[in-house]
mmCIF file of C-alpha atoms in Angstrom:
data_model
loop_
_atom_site.group_PDB
_atom_site.id
_atom_site.type_symbol
_atom_site.label_atom_id
_atom_site.label_comp_id
_atom_site.label_asym_id
_atom_site.label_seq_id
_atom_site.Cartn_x
_atom_site.Cartn_y
_atom_site.Cartn_z
ATOM 1 C CA MET A 3 0.099 0.031 0.112
ATOM 2 C CA LEU A 4 1.028 3.661 -1.109
ATOM 3 C CA ARG A 5 0.720 5.720 2.300
ATOM 4 C CA HIS A 6 3.776 7.613 1.647
ATOM 5 C CA LEU A 7 5.478 9.483 -1.189
ATOM 6 C CA ALA A 8 8.689 11.076 -0.454
ATOM 7 C CA LEU A 9 9.940 13.388 -3.457
ATOM 8 C CA ILE A 10 13.810 14.604 -3.933
ATOM 9 C CA MET A 11 12.925 17.853 -6.900
ATOM 10 C CA ASP A 12 16.520 18.035 -7.993
ATOM 11 C CA GLY A 13 17.398 19.572 -11.772
ATOM 12 C CA ASN A 14 15.857 22.620 -11.452
ATOM 13 C CA GLY A 15 19.124 24.776 -12.681
ATOM 14 C CA ARG A 16 19.894 22.041 -15.427
ATOM 15 C CA TRP A 17 16.493 22.908 -16.790
ATOM 16 C CA ALA A 18 17.130 26.289 -16.992
ATOM 17 C CA LYS A 19 20.607 25.998 -17.984
ATOM 18 C CA GLN A 20 19.432 24.097 -21.137
ATOM 19 C CA ARG A 21 17.276 26.854 -22.200
ATOM 20 C CA LEU A 22 19.933 29.222 -21.454
ATOM 21 C CA LYS A 23 17.707 30.820 -18.767
ATOM 22 C CA PRO A 24 19.128 31.934 -15.272
ATOM 23 C CA ARG A 25 18.874 29.161 -12.589
ATOM 24 C CA ILE A 26 15.633 31.620 -11.016
ATOM 25 C CA PHE A 27 13.858 30.994 -13.830
ATOM 26 C CA GLY A 28 14.213 26.890 -12.684
ATOM 27 C CA HIS A 29 13.472 27.197 -9.376
ATOM 28 C CA LYS A 30 10.155 29.162 -10.531
ATOM 29 C CA GLU A 31 8.568 26.902 -13.040
ATOM 30 C CA GLY A 32 10.257 23.952 -10.632
ATOM 31 C CA ALA A 33 7.724 25.785 -7.997
ATOM 32 C CA LYS A 34 4.575 25.436 -10.510
ATOM 33 C CA LYS A 35 5.568 21.747 -10.986
ATOM 34 C CA LEU A 36 4.799 21.355 -6.947
ATOM 35 C CA ARG A 37 1.213 22.045 -7.293
ATOM 36 C CA GLU A 38 0.692 19.576 -10.501
ATOM 37 C CA ILE A 39 2.173 17.159 -8.573
ATOM 38 C CA THR A 40 0.486 18.072 -4.953
ATOM 39 C CA GLU A 41 -3.063 17.945 -6.815
ATOM 40 C CA PHE A 42 -2.384 14.900 -8.478
ATOM 41 C CA CYS A 43 -1.373 13.003 -5.292
ATOM 42 C CA ALA A 44 -4.055 14.483 -3.358
ATOM 43 C CA LYS A 45 -6.660 13.306 -5.999
ATOM 44 C CA SER A 46 -4.905 9.699 -6.169
ATOM 45 C CA GLY A 47 -5.082 8.577 -2.400
ATOM 46 C CA ILE A 48 -1.517 9.094 -1.212
ATOM 47 C CA GLN A 49 -2.180 10.079 2.436
ATOM 48 C CA TYR A 50 1.288 11.642 2.817
ATOM 49 C CA LEU A 51 3.397 13.460 0.388
ATOM 50 C CA SER A 52 7.117 14.858 1.527
ATOM 51 C CA LEU A 53 9.287 17.197 -0.554
ATOM 52 C CA TYR A 54 12.511 18.157 -0.789
ATOM 53 C CA ALA A 55 12.204 21.925 -0.777
ATOM 54 C CA PHE A 56 15.414 23.271 0.565
ATOM 55 C CA SER A 57 18.493 21.395 2.320
ATOM 56 C CA THR A 58 20.830 22.315 5.331
ATOM 57 C CA GLU A 59 23.468 22.172 2.783
ATOM 58 C CA ASN A 60 21.223 24.431 0.725
ATOM 59 C CA TRP A 61 22.554 27.802 2.377
ATOM 60 C CA LYS A 62 26.019 27.505 0.584
ATOM 61 C CA ARG A 63 24.650 28.497 -2.386
ATOM 62 C CA PRO A 64 25.367 31.804 -3.810
ATOM 63 C CA LYS A 65 23.392 34.435 -2.036
ATOM 64 C CA ALA A 66 21.474 36.150 -4.705
ATOM 65 C CA GLU A 67 19.917 32.741 -5.388
ATOM 66 C CA VAL A 68 19.594 31.555 -1.600
ATOM 67 C CA GLU A 69 17.454 34.660 -0.975
ATOM 68 C CA TYR A 70 15.603 34.475 -4.094
ATOM 69 C CA LEU A 71 14.531 30.988 -3.097
ATOM 70 C CA MET A 72 13.649 32.123 0.737
ATOM 71 C CA ASN A 73 11.007 34.930 -1.518
ATOM 72 C CA LEU A 74 9.986 32.285 -3.164
ATOM 73 C CA LEU A 75 9.014 30.306 -0.550
ATOM 74 C CA GLY A 76 7.038 33.544 0.999
ATOM 75 C CA GLU A 77 5.167 33.563 -2.262
ATOM 76 C CA TYR A 78 4.057 29.937 -2.592
ATOM 77 C CA LEU A 79 3.148 29.806 1.075
ATOM 78 C CA ILE A 80 0.128 32.936 0.295
ATOM 79 C CA ARG A 81 -0.529 31.797 -3.229
ATOM 80 C CA GLU A 82 -0.819 27.923 -2.751
ATOM 81 C CA LYS A 83 -3.185 28.920 0.036
ATOM 82 C CA THR A 84 -6.634 28.422 -1.428
ATOM 83 C CA THR A 85 -4.851 25.475 -3.646
ATOM 84 C CA TYR A 86 -4.243 23.707 -0.198
ATOM 85 C CA LEU A 87 -8.270 24.572 1.083
ATOM 86 C CA ARG A 88 -10.127 23.776 -2.643
ATOM 87 C CA SER A 89 -8.168 20.227 -2.322
ATOM 88 C CA ASN A 90 -8.046 19.783 1.003
ATOM 89 C CA ILE A 91 -4.436 19.191 1.764
ATOM 90 C CA ILE A 92 -2.754 19.692 4.982
ATOM 91 C CA PHE A 93 0.113 21.939 5.327
ATOM 92 C CA LYS A 94 3.044 20.508 7.675
ATOM 93 C CA SER A 95 6.732 21.490 7.425
ATOM 94 C CA ILE A 96 9.585 19.893 8.609
ATOM 95 C CA GLY A 97 13.202 20.970 9.518
ATOM 96 C CA ASP A 98 15.257 23.762 11.791
ATOM 97 C CA ILE A 99 12.534 26.880 10.720
ATOM 98 C CA SER A 100 13.749 28.864 13.425
ATOM 99 C CA ALA A 101 17.189 29.641 10.866
ATOM 100 C CA LEU A 102 14.573 30.837 8.215
ATOM 101 C CA SER A 103 13.044 34.895 8.950
ATOM 102 C CA GLU A 104 10.611 35.460 10.989
ATOM 103 C CA GLU A 105 8.135 36.653 8.316
ATOM 104 C CA LEU A 106 8.648 33.176 6.773
ATOM 105 C CA GLN A 107 8.434 31.406 10.106
ATOM 106 C CA GLN A 108 4.674 33.040 9.910
ATOM 107 C CA LYS A 109 3.711 32.145 6.972
ATOM 108 C CA ILE A 110 4.241 28.802 7.567
ATOM 109 C CA GLN A 111 2.880 28.728 11.331
ATOM 110 C CA SER A 112 -0.342 29.960 9.576
ATOM 111 C CA LEU A 113 -0.924 27.911 7.033
ATOM 112 C CA GLU A 114 -0.410 24.798 8.844
ATOM 113 C CA ALA A 115 -3.009 26.292 11.494
ATOM 114 C CA GLN A 116 -5.309 26.611 8.935
ATOM 115 C CA THR A 117 -5.377 23.906 7.252
ATOM 116 C CA GLN A 118 -5.047 21.544 9.991
ATOM 117 C CA GLU A 119 -7.910 23.357 11.272
ATOM 118 C CA GLN A 120 -10.061 23.422 7.824
ATOM 119 C CA CYS A 121 -8.927 20.102 6.211
ATOM 120 C CA ASN A 122 -8.769 16.523 6.100
ATOM 121 C CA GLY A 123 -7.044 15.250 3.106
ATOM 122 C CA MET A 124 -3.952 14.199 1.975
ATOM 123 C CA THR A 125 -1.078 15.829 4.235
ATOM 124 C CA GLN A 126 1.703 17.698 2.039
ATOM 125 C CA ILE A 127 5.204 17.833 3.699
ATOM 126 C CA LEU A 128 7.627 20.598 3.215
ATOM 127 C CA ALA A 129 11.243 19.805 4.176
ATOM 128 C CA LEU A 130 13.147 23.268 4.817
ATOM 129 C CA ASN A 131 16.251 24.230 6.561
ATOM 130 C CA TYR A 132 16.013 20.447 6.618
ATOM 131 C CA GLY A 133 18.888 17.497 6.301
ATOM 132 C CA ALA A 134 18.276 14.318 8.315
ATOM 133 C CA LYS A 135 21.285 14.203 10.008
ATOM 134 C CA ASP A 136 19.728 17.325 11.976
ATOM 135 C CA GLU A 137 16.869 15.950 12.635
ATOM 136 C CA LEU A 138 18.823 13.055 14.043
ATOM 137 C CA ARG A 139 20.833 15.682 16.610
ATOM 138 C CA ARG A 140 17.798 17.806 17.099
ATOM 139 C CA ALA A 141 15.490 14.065 18.081
ATOM 140 C CA PHE A 142 18.941 12.907 20.741
ATOM 141 C CA VAL A 143 18.189 16.430 22.234
ATOM 142 C CA ARG A 144 14.771 16.554 22.592
ATOM 143 C CA LEU A 145 15.169 12.962 24.647
ATOM 144 C CA MET A 146 17.855 13.892 26.317
ATOM 145 C CA GLU A 147 15.998 17.147 27.454
ATOM 146 C CA GLY A 148 12.631 14.905 27.837
ATOM 147 C CA GLY A 149 14.483 12.796 30.383
ATOM 148 C CA ILE A 150 13.987 9.752 28.423
ATOM 149 C CA ALA A 151 16.301 6.594 29.520
ATOM 150 C CA PRO A 152 19.630 9.489 30.054
ATOM 151 C CA ASN A 153 20.826 7.457 32.419
ATOM 152 C CA GLU A 154 20.417 3.914 30.534
ATOM 153 C CA PRO A 155 20.678 3.981 26.608
ATOM 154 C CA ASN A 156 19.978 0.218 26.474
ATOM 155 C CA GLN A 157 16.581 0.888 27.284
ATOM 156 C CA LEU A 158 16.191 3.975 24.482
ATOM 157 C CA SER A 159 13.618 2.150 22.134
ATOM 158 C CA GLU A 160 13.711 2.761 18.278
ATOM 159 C CA GLN A 161 10.327 4.234 18.690
ATOM 160 C CA ASP A 162 11.704 6.850 21.302
ATOM 161 C CA ILE A 163 13.461 7.869 17.965
ATOM 162 C CA SER A 164 10.698 7.613 16.007
ATOM 163 C CA CYS A 165 8.710 10.039 18.260
ATOM 164 C CA ALA A 166 11.100 12.610 18.566
ATOM 165 C CA LEU A 167 11.727 13.163 14.765
ATOM 166 C CA ASP A 168 9.945 15.980 13.005
ATOM 167 C CA THR A 169 8.010 13.150 11.422
ATOM 168 C CA SER A 170 6.748 11.906 14.495
ATOM 169 C CA LYS A 171 2.985 10.256 13.620
ATOM 170 C CA ILE A 172 3.865 10.382 10.269
ATOM 171 C CA PRO A 173 4.144 6.638 9.036
ATOM 172 C CA GLU A 174 7.321 5.746 7.203
ATOM 173 C CA VAL A 175 8.139 6.298 3.802
ATOM 174 C CA ASP A 176 6.934 4.094 1.227
ATOM 175 C CA MET A 177 8.076 4.766 -2.375
ATOM 176 C CA LEU A 178 10.945 8.155 -2.991
ATOM 177 C CA VAL A 179 11.563 9.328 -6.369
ATOM 178 C CA ARG A 180 14.434 11.171 -7.758
ATOM 179 C CA THR A 181 14.841 13.601 -10.233
ATOM 180 C CA GLY A 182 17.462 15.081 -12.012
ATOM 181 C CA GLY A 183 19.502 11.927 -12.988
ATOM 182 C CA GLU A 184 21.339 12.007 -9.638
ATOM 183 C CA MET A 185 21.228 8.495 -7.388
ATOM 184 C CA ARG A 186 21.499 9.476 -3.634
ATOM 185 C CA LEU A 187 19.452 10.263 -0.988
ATOM 186 C CA SER A 188 21.003 13.952 -0.231
ATOM 187 C CA ASN A 189 20.410 13.522 3.775
ATOM 188 C CA PHE A 190 16.334 13.247 3.026
ATOM 189 C CA LEU A 191 14.225 11.387 5.593
ATOM 190 C CA LEU A 192 17.031 8.444 6.329
ATOM 191 C CA TRP A 193 15.789 7.157 9.027
ATOM 192 C CA GLN A 194 12.144 7.427 7.837
ATOM 193 C CA SER A 195 13.511 5.647 4.413
ATOM 194 C CA ALA A 196 14.900 2.491 5.671
ATOM 195 C CA TYR A 197 12.537 0.011 3.821
ATOM 196 C CA ALA A 198 11.361 2.620 0.990
ATOM 197 C CA GLU A 199 11.267 1.404 -2.412
ATOM 198 C CA LEU A 200 13.748 3.594 -4.477
ATOM 199 C CA PHE A 201 12.921 4.941 -8.031
ATOM 200 C CA PHE A 202 15.427 7.462 -9.920
ATOM 201 C CA THR A 203 14.909 9.431 -13.333
ATOM 202 C CA GLN A 204 16.414 10.871 -15.676
ATOM 203 C CA THR A 205 13.805 13.898 -16.115
ATOM 204 C CA LEU A 206 14.405 17.159 -14.718
ATOM 205 C CA TRP A 207 12.116 18.131 -12.113
ATOM 206 C CA PRO A 208 10.621 20.851 -13.908
ATOM 207 C CA SER A 209 9.483 18.224 -16.621
ATOM 208 C CA PHE A 210 8.622 15.709 -14.577
ATOM 209 C CA SER A 211 5.074 14.514 -15.683
ATOM 210 C CA VAL A 212 2.403 13.262 -13.820
ATOM 211 C CA GLU A 213 2.336 10.418 -16.239
ATOM 212 C CA GLU A 214 5.591 9.354 -15.369
ATOM 213 C CA LEU A 215 5.112 9.294 -11.762
ATOM 214 C CA GLU A 216 1.789 7.245 -12.221
ATOM 215 C CA ALA A 217 4.162 4.584 -13.912
ATOM 216 C CA MET A 218 6.107 4.361 -11.493
ATOM 217 C CA MET A 219 3.517 3.730 -8.861
ATOM 218 C CA VAL A 220 2.558 1.196 -10.979
ATOM 219 C CA GLU A 221 5.958 -0.746 -10.613
ATOM 220 C CA PHE A 222 5.852 0.075 -6.944
ATOM 221 C CA HIS A 223 2.905 -2.030 -6.343
ATOM 222 C CA GLN A 224 4.032 -4.368 -8.256
ATOM 223 C CA ARG A 225 7.040 -5.043 -6.208
ATOM 224 C CA GLU A 226 7.287 -7.281 -2.905
ATOM 225 C CA ARG A 227 8.299 -5.558 -0.347
ATOM 226 C CA ARG A 228 9.424 -8.319 2.522
ATOM 227 C CA PHE A 229 11.062 -5.900 4.815
ATOM 228 C CA GLY A 230 13.630 -8.430 5.479
ATOM 229 C CA GLY A 231 11.428 -11.403 5.783
ATOM 230 C CA LEU A 232 10.868 -14.376 3.086
#
């Protein structure tokens, strides 16, 4: 059963370069693709859609590009509010958003609160200033501050760790798709993707189609998932 789909949206910059456009043009088109794929997933019965939007490593990019991405995110959160409400989509962010501007944090928290109150359909999870290693670090800080087995580490369970992650109460990833031709996870949902079925495509994110995703979903249902058993 495909409950939780994760997407690494890679290739915006290369897509723009192929068209002799600046990288920011690719990011703008990538945001449009995000809406299309999100609406399709909401209609297809997927319960959770996780999207790698901005990683902890993305701060290393040129300052102008980072500023553009932050502005694009702010515009997206406002513009797409009607899409979330119309399509009954719950919005949730993961990652350390404290590094973002106060204005962006307020927009994120406002959209989370409004959709959680008014919607009960698919949950779209946007990973912002997110890195799986950092998520695990923050999870262990929470566990230590919460006093869970601080002096008896052997009593710490996998469930304790899962509950301390940003994705607490969200099922593990069933299917993970990366566009753009690279074949790595790039520090995205490492704990949650332990038994995910992995799909990689050469298609750059702005060119990724619903039809290609549908074909991957068909293959997903044809795979036999053993979870380490026979």
